[in-house]
Coordinates of C-alpha atoms in Angstrom, one line a residue:
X1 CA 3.9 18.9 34.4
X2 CA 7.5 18.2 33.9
X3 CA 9.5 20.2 31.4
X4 CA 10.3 16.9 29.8
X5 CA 7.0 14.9 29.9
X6 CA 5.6 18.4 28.0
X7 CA 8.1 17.9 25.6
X8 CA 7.2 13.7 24.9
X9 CA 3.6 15.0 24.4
X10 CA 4.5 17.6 21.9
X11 CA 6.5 14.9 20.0
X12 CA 4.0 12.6 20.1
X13 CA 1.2 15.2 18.7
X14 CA 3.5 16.4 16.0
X15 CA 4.0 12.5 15.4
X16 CA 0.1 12.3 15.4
X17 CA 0.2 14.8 12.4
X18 CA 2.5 13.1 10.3
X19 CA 0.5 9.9 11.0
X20 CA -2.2 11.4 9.2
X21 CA -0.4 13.2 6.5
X22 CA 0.9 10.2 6.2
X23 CA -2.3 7.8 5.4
X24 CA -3.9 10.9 3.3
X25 CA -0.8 10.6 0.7
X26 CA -0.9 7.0 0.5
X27 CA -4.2 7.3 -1.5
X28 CA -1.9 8.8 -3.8
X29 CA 0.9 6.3 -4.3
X30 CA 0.6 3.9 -6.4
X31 CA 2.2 0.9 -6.7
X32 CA 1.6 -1.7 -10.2
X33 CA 1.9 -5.6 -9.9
X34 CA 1.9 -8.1 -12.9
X35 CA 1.3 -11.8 -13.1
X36 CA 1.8 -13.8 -15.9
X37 CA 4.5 -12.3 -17.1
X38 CA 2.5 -9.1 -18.0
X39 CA -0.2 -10.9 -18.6
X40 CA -2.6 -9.3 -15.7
X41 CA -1.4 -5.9 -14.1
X42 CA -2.9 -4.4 -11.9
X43 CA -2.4 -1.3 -9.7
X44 CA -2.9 -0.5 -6.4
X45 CA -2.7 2.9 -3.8
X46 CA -1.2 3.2 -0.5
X47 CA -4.5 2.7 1.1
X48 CA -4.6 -0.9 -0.5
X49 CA -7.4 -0.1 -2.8
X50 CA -7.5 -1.5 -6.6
X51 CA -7.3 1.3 -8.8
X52 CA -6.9 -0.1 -11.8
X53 CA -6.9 -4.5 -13.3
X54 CA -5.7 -4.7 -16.9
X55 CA -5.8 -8.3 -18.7
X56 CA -4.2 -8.5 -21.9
X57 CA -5.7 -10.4 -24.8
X58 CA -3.8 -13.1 -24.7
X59 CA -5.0 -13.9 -21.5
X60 CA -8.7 -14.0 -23.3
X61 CA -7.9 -15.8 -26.6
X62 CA -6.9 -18.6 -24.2
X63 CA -10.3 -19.1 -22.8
X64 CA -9.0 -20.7 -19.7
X65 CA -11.7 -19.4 -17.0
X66 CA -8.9 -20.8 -14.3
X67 CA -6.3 -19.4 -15.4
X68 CA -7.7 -16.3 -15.4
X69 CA -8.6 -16.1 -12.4
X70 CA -5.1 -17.0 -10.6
X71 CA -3.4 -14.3 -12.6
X72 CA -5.9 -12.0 -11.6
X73 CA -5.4 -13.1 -7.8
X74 CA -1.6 -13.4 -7.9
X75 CA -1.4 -9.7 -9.7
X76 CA -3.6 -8.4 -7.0
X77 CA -1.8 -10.1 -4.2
X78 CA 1.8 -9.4 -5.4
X79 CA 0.0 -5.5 -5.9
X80 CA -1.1 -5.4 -2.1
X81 CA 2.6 -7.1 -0.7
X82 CA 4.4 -4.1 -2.8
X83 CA 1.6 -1.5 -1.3
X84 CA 2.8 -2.7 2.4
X85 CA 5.8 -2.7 1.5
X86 CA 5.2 0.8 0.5
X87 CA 3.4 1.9 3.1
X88 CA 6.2 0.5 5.6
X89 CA 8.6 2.4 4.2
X90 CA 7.3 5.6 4.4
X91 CA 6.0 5.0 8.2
X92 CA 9.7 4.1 8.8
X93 CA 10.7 7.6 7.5
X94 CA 8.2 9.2 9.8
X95 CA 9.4 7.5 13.0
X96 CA 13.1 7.2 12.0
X97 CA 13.3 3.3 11.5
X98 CA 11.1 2.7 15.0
X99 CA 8.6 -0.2 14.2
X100 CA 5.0 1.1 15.4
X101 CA 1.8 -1.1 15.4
X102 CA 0.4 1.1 12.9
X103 CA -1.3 -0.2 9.7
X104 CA -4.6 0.8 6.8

């Protein structure tokens, strides 16, 4: 083996182990995400899990089952978008801008 094909191989290992650093910490980011203009907010980890869905009251008094339900979808979307987001730039610090095929 070649001095420098040793070296790609050690790289990529050591890239390996940030990879996976990487997807345990993301459990522990969080990211929070609000339709409605506060209305639903929700919060979600760098796995792209729901941790938490909070509805305010007014959302209740209103007793519009429809509406309810597309804040609850749009604060849950706009949670996962900002948890890519997330998750893309901290995969961009590990491989130094490089865009990989890597994803939850």
């Amino acid at each position: 083996m070649s001095k420098g094909f040793g070296q790609i191989i050690n790289q990529a290992k050591k890239m390996q182990e940030k990879m996976q650093r990487l997807q345990e910490e993301m459990g522990e980011k969080t990211v929070e995400a609000q339709s409605g203009g506060g209305m639903v907010t929700c919060v979600v980890n760098g796995k792209q899990e729901v941790v938490s869905l909070a509805i305010s009251n007014e959302v209740w008094e209103e007793r519009d089952k429809e509406l309810i339900e597309d804040l609850i979808v749009a604060a849950i979307n706009e949670g996962l978008n900002k948890s890519k987001e997330l998750f893309q730039e901290e995969l961009s610090k590990i491989t130094g801008g490089l865009q990989l095929p890597f994803g939850l």
